[in-house]
mmCIF file of C-alpha atoms in Angstrom:
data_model
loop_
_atom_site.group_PDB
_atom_site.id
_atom_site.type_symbol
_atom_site.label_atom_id
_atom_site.label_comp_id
_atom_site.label_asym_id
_atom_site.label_seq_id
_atom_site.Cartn_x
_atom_site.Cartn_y
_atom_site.Cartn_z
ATOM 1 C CA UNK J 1 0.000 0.000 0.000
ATOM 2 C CA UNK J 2 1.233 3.155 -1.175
ATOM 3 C CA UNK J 3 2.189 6.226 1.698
ATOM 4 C CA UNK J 4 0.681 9.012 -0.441
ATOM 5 C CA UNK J 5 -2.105 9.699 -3.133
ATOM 6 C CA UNK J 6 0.047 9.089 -6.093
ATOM 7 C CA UNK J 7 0.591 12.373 -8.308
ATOM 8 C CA UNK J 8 -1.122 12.107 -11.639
ATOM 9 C CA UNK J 9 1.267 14.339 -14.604
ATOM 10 C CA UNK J 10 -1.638 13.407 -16.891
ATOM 11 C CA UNK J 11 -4.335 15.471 -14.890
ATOM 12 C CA UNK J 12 -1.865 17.926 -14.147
ATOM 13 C CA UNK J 13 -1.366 19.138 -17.943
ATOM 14 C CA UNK J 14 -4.870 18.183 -18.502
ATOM 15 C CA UNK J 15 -6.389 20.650 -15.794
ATOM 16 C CA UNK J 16 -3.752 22.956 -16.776
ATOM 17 C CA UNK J 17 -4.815 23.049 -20.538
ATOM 18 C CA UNK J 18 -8.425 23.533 -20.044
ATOM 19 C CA UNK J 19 -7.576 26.249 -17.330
ATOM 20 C CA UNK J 20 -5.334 28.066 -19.633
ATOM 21 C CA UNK J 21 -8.401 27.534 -22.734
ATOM 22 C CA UNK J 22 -11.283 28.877 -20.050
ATOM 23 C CA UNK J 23 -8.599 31.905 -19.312
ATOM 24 C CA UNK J 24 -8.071 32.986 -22.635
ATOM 25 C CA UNK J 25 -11.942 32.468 -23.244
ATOM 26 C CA UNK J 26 -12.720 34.462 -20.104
ATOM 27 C CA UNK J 27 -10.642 37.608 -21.302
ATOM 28 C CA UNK J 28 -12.285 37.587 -24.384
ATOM 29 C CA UNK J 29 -15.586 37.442 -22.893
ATOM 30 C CA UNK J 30 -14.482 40.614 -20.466
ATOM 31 C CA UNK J 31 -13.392 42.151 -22.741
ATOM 32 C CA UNK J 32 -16.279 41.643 -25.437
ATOM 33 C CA UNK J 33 -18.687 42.751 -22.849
ATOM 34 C CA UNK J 34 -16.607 46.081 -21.043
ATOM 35 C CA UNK J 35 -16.889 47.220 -25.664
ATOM 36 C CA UNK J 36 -20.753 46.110 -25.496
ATOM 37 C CA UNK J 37 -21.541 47.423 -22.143
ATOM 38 C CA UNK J 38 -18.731 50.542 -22.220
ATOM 39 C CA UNK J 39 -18.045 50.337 -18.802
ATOM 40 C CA UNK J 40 -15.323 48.331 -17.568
ATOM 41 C CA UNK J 41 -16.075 49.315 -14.271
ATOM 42 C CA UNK J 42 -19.458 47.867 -14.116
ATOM 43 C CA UNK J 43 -18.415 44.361 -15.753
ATOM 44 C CA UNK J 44 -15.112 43.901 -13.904
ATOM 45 C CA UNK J 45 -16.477 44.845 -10.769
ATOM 46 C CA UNK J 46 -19.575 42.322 -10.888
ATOM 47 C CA UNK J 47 -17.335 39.804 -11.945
ATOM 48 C CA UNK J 48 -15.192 39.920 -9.232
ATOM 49 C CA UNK J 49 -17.546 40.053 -6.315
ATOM 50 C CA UNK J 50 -19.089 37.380 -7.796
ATOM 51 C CA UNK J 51 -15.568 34.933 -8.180
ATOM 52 C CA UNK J 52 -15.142 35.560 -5.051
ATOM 53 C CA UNK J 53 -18.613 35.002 -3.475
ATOM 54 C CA UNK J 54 -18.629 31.370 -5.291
ATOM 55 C CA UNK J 55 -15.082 30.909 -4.237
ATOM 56 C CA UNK J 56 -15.196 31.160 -0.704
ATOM 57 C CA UNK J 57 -19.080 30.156 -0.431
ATOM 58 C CA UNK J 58 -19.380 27.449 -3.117
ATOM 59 C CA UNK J 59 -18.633 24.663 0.250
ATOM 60 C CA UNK J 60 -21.238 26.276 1.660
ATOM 61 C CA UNK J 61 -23.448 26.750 -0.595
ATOM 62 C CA UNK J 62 -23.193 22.951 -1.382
ATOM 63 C CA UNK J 63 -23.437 21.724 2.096
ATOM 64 C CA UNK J 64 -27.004 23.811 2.541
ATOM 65 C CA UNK J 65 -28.536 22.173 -0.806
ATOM 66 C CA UNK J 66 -27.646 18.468 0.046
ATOM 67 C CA UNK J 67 -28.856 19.436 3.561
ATOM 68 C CA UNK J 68 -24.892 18.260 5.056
ATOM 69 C CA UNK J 69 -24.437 18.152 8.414
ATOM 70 C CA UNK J 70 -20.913 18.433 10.089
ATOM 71 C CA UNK J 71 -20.467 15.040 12.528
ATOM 72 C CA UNK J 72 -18.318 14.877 15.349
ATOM 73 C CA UNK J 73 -16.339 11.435 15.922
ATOM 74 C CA UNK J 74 -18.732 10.329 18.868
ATOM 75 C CA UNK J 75 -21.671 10.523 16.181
ATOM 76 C CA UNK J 76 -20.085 8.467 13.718
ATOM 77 C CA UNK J 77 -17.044 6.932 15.401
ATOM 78 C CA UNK J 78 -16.435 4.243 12.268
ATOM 79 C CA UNK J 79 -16.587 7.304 9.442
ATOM 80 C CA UNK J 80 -14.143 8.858 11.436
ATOM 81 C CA UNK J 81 -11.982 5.925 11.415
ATOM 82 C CA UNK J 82 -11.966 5.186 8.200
ATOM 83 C CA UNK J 83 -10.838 8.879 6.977
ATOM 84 C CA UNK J 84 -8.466 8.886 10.062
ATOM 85 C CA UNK J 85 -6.503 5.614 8.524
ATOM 86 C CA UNK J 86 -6.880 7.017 4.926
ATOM 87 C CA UNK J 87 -5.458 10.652 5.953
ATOM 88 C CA UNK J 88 -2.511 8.892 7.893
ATOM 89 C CA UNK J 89 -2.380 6.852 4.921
ATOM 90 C CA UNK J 90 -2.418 9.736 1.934
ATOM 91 C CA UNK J 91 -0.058 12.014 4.288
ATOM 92 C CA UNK J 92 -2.605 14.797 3.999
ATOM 93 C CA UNK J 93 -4.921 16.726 6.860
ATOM 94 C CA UNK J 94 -8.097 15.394 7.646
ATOM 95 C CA UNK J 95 -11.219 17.378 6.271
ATOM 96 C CA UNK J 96 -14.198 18.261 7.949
ATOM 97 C CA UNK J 97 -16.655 15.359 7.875
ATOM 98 C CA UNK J 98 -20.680 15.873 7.389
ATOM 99 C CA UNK J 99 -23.459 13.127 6.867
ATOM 100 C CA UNK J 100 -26.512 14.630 4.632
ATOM 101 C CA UNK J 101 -29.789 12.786 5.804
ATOM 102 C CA UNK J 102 -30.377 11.364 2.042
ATOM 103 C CA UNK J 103 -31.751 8.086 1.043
ATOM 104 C CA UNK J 104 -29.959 8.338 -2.489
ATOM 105 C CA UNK J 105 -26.234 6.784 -1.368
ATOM 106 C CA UNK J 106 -23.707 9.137 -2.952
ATOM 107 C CA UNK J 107 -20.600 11.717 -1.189
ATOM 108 C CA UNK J 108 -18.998 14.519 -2.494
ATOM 109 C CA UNK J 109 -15.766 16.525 -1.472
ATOM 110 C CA UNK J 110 -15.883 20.455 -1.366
ATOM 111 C CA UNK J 111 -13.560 23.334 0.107
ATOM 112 C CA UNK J 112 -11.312 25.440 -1.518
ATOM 113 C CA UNK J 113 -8.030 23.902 -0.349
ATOM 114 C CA UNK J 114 -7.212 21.038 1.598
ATOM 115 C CA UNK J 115 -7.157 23.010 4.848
ATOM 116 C CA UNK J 116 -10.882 23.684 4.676
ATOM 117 C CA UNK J 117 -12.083 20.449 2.720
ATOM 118 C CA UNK J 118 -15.411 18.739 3.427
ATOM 119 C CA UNK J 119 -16.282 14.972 2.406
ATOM 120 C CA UNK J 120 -20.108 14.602 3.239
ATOM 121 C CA UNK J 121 -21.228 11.039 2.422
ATOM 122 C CA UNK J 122 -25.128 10.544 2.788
ATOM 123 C CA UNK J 123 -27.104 8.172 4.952
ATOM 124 C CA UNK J 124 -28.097 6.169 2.243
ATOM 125 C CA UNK J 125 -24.462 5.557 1.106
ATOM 126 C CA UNK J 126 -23.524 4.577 4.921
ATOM 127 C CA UNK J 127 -26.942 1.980 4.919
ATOM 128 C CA UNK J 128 -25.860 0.207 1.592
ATOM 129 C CA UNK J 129 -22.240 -0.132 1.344
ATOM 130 C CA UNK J 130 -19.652 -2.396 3.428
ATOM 131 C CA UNK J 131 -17.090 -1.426 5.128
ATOM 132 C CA UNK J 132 -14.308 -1.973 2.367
ATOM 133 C CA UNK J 133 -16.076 -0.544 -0.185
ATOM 134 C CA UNK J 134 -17.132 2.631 1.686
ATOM 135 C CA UNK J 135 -13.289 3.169 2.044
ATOM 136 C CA UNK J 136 -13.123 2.961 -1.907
ATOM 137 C CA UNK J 137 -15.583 5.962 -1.748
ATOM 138 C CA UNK J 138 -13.751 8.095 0.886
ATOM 139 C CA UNK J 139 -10.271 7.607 -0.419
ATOM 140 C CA UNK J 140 -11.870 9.062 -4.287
ATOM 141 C CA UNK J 141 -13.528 11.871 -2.833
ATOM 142 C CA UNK J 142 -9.877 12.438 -0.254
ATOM 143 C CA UNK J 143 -8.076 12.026 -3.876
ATOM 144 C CA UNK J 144 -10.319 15.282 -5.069
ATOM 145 C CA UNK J 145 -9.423 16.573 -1.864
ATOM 146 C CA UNK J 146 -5.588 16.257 -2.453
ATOM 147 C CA UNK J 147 -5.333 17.664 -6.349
ATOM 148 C CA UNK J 148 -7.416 20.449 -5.621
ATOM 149 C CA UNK J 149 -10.303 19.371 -7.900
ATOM 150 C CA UNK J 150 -12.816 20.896 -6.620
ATOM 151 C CA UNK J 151 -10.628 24.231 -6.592
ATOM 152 C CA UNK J 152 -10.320 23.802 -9.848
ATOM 153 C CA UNK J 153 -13.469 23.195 -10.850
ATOM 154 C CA UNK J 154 -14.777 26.017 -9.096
ATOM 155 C CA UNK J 155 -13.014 28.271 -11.165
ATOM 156 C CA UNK J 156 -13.149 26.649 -14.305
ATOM 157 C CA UNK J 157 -17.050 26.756 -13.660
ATOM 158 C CA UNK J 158 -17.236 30.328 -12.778
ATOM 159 C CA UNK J 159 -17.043 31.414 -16.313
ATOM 160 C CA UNK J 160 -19.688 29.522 -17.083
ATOM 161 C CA UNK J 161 -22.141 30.833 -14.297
ATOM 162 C CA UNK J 162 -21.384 34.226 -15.592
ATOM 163 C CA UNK J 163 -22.071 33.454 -19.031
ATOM 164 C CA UNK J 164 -25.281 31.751 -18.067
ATOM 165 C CA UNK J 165 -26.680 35.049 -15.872
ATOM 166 C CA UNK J 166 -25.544 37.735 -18.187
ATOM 167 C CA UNK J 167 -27.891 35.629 -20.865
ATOM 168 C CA UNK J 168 -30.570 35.080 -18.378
ATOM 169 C CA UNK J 169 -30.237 38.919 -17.687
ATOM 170 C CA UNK J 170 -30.510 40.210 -20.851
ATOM 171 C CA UNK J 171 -32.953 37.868 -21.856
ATOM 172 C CA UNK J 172 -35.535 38.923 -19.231
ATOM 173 C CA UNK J 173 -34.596 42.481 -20.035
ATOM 174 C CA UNK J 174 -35.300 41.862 -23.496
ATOM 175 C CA UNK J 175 -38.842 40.758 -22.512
ATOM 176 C CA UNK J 176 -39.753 42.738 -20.219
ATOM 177 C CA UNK J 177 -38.160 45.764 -21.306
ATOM 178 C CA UNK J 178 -38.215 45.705 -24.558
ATOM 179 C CA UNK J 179 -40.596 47.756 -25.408
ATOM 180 C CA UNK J 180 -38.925 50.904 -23.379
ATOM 181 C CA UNK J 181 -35.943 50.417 -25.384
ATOM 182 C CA UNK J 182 -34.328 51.790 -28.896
ATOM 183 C CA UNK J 183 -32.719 50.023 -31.845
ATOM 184 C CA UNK J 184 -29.174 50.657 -30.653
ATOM 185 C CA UNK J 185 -29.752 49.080 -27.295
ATOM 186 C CA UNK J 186 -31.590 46.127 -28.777
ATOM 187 C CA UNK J 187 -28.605 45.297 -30.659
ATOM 188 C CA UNK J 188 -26.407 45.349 -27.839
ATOM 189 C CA UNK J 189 -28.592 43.224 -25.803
ATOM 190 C CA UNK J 190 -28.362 40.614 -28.919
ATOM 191 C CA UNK J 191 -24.583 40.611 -28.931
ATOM 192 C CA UNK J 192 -24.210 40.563 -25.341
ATOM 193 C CA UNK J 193 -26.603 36.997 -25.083
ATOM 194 C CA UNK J 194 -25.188 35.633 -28.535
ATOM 195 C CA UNK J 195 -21.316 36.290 -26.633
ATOM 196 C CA UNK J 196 -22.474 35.161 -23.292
ATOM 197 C CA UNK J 197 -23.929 31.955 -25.081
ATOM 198 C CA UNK J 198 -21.091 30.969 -26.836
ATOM 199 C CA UNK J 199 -18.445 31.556 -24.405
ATOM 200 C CA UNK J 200 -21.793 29.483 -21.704
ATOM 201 C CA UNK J 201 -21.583 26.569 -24.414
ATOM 202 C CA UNK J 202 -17.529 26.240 -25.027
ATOM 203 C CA UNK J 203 -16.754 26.672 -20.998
ATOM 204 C CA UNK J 204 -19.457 23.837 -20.413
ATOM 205 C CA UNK J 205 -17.909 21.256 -22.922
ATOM 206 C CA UNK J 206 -14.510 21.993 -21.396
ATOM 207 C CA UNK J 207 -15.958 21.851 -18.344
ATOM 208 C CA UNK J 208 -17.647 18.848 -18.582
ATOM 209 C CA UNK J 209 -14.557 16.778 -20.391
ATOM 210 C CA UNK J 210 -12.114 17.740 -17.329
ATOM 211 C CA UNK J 211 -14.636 16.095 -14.934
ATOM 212 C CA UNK J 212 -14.657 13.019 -16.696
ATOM 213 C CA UNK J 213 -11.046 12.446 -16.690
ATOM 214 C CA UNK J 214 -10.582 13.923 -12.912
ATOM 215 C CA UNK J 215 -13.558 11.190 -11.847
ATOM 216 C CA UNK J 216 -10.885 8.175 -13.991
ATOM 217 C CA UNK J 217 -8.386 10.146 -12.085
ATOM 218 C CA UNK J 218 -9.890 9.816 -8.461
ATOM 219 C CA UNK J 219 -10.572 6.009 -9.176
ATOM 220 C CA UNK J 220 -7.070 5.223 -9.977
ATOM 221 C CA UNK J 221 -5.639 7.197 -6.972
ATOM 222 C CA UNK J 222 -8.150 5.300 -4.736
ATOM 223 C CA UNK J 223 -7.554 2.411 -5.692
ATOM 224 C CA UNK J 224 -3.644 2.170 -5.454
ATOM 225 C CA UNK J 225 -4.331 3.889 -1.872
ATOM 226 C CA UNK J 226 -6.273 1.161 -0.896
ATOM 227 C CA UNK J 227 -4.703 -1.825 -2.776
ATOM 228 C CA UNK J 228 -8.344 -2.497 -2.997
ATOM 229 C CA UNK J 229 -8.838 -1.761 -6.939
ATOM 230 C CA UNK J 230 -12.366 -4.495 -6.666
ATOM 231 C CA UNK J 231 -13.709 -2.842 -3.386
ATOM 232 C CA UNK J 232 -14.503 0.336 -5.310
ATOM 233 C CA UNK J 233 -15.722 -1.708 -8.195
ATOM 234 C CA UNK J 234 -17.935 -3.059 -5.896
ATOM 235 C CA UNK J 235 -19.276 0.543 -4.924
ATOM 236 C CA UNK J 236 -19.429 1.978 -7.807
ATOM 237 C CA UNK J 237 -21.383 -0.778 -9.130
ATOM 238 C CA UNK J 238 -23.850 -1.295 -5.993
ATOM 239 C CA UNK J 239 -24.461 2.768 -5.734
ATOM 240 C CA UNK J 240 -25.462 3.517 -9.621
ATOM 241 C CA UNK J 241 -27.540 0.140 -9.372
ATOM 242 C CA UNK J 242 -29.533 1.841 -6.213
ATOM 243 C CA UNK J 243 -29.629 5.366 -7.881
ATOM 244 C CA UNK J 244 -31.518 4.010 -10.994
ATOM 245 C CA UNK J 245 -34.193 2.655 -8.786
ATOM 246 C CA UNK J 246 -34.737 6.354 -7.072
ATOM 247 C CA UNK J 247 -37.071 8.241 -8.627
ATOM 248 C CA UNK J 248 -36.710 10.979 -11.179
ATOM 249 C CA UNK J 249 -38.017 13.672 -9.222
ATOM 250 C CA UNK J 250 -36.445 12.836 -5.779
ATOM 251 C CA UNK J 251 -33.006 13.073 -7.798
ATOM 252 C CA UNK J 252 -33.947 16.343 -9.431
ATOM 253 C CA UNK J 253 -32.204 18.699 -6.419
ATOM 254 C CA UNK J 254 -29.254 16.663 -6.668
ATOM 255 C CA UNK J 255 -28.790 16.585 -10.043
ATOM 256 C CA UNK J 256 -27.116 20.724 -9.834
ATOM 257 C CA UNK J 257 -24.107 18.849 -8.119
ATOM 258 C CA UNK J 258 -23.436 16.320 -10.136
ATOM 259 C CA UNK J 259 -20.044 17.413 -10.567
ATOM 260 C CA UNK J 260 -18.960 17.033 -7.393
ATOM 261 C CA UNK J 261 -20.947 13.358 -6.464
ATOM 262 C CA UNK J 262 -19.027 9.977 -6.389
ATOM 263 C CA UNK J 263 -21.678 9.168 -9.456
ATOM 264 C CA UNK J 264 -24.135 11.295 -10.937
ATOM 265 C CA UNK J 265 -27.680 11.519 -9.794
ATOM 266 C CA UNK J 266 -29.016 10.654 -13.327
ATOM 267 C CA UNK J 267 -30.441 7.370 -12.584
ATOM 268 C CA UNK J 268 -28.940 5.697 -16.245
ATOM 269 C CA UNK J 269 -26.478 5.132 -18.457
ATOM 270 C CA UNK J 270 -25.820 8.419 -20.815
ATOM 271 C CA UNK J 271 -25.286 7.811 -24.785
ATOM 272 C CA UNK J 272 -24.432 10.543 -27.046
ATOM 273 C CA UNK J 273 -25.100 12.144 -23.514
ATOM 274 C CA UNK J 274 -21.481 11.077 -22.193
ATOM 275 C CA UNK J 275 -20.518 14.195 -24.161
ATOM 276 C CA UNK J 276 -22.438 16.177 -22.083
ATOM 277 C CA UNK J 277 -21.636 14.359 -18.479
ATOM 278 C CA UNK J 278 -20.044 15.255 -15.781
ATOM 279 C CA UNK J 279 -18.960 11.560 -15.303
ATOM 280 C CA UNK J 280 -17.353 8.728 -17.460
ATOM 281 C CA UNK J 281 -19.752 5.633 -17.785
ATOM 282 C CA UNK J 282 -19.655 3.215 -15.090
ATOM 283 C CA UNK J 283 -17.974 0.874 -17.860
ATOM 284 C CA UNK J 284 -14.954 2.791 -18.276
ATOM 285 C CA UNK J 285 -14.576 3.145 -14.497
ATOM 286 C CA UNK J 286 -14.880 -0.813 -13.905
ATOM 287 C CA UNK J 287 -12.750 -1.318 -17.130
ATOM 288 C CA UNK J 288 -9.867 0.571 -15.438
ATOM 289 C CA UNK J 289 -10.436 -0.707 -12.552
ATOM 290 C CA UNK J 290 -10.199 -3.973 -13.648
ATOM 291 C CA UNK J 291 -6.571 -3.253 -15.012
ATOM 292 C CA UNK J 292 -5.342 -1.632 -12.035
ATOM 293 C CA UNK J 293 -6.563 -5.238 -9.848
ATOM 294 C CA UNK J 294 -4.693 -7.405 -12.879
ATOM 295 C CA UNK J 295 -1.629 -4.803 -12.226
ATOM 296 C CA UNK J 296 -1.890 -4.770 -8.661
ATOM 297 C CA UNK J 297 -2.183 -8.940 -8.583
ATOM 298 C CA UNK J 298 -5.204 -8.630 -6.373
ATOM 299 C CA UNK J 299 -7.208 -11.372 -5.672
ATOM 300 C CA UNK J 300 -10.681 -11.796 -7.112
ATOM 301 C CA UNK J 301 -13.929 -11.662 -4.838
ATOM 302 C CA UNK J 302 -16.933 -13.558 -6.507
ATOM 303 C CA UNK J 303 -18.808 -10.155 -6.433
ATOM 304 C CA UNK J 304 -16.504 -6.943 -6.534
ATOM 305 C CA UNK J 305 -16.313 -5.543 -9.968
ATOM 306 C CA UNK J 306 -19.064 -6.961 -11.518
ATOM 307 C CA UNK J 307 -22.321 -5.159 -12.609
ATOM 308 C CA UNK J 308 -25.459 -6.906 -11.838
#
């Protein structure tokens, strides 16, 4: 078993590409807007208090949604344990741990840094999964935890959220508005939604590929933490088998965080949606997993790592 989460070069230079794409794409969208707009003030000054509202809040923000609770050791002495051994193991601090009162078994990491991380796994998760493979699920979302994913994402979805209320502002303005308004200022309103949905559309397929690979990422990291490449196979498999059997509309809430979720709240299997997802199929996670366990020599279970 390894000491540390082992460091990944590949989603180094891959988080570093799309961060360096989404920067060049957010100057050109600041600036595209200060020559629409003609105040810089205005549009660099909204921007900013609003990077750093969903900087520092996002945890927050996400805790209050999947109604997370923080849990001291005496509550959940075993939780505890199991992120004590895997922090001791990974060399890295231990986050703050919360419990969300959910029936739909799934966790999520969140915090801006590893000194104010979060790993909230639900009640549902804790009700369904064994011991071995609920280690498989802390030590992926302590692996987000230690390569600053959901730093990263954070910013790299900030654009995005900007694009996405500048359109829904001048959209509404447009409507109700419209009428109060000249030619000039209707034109501007067009350009400003046509930018705002372009740079919305480009930031959310870059977006979206980056958490795909991070998720492959996070799997691979747990599972040479572990040595337990089939426990998480296991999990994986057991938790998107009890999410499709949730209904639609209880996973409709959850479905805004999908990006930060062990597996998405989606209830199937996407097909030319897997563009569009925040996750790779559960196929490509067991076929990886499968290699690391033939890599690893670990010995096979009757039931880990196989869907049913």
């Amino acid at each position: 078993m390894r000491s540390r989460f082992r460091s990944d070069r590949r989603l180094a230079v891959r988080m570093t590409v799309t961060l360096f794409l989404l920067g060049l794409l957010y100057v050109a969208f600041v600036v595209a807007l200060i020559v629409l707009l003609k105040s810089w003030l205005l549009v660099v000054g909204l921007i900013a208090v609003m990077f750093v509202a969903q900087f520092w809040f996002s945890d927050r923000i996400a805790m209050f949604a999947m109604r997370g609770k923080v849990v001291q050791r005496e509550e959940y002495p075993e939780l505890h344990a199991v992120v004590d051994r895997l922090c001791a193991i990974a060399d890295m601090p231990k986050p703050v741990i919360a419990v969300s009162t959910m029936d739909m078994p799934n966790a999520f990491a969140t915090g801006r840094n590893a000194d104010n991380a979060v790993v909230c796994v639900t009640t549902g998760l804790l009700r369904r999964l064994e011991p071995d493979e609920l280690e498989g699920v802390l030590a992926h979302e302590l692996s987000h935890v230690a390569h600053k994913d959901v730093a990263v994402i954070t910013i790299a979805s900030f654009l995005g959220v900007i694009a996405g209320l500048v359109v829904r502002f001048a959209f509404y303005s447009q409507v109700f508005g419209g009428g109060r308004r000249d030619q000039n200022t209707a034109v501007i309103f067009a350009a400003v939604m046509g930018v705002s949905a372009a740079v919305y559309a480009i930031s959310f397929l870059l977006i979206r590929a980056l958490s795909r690979y991070r998720e492959l990422a996070a799997d691979r990291a747990a599972a040479h933490l572990t040595g337990r490449p089939s426990a998480l196979a296991s999990a994986l498999t057991k938790v998107s088998g009890e999410i499709a059997r949730i209904p639609t509309k209880d996973l409709r809430t959850a479905q805004a965080f999908n990006a930060f979720y062990f597996t998405p709240a989606t209830g199937k299997e996407p097909g030319i949606e897997r563009y569009f997802s925040t996750h790779p199929s559960l196929e490509q996670r067991l076929e990886q997993l499968g290699r690391i366990s033939t890599e690893l020599g670990e010995a096979a279970t009757p039931d880990h790592g196989k869907a049913g």
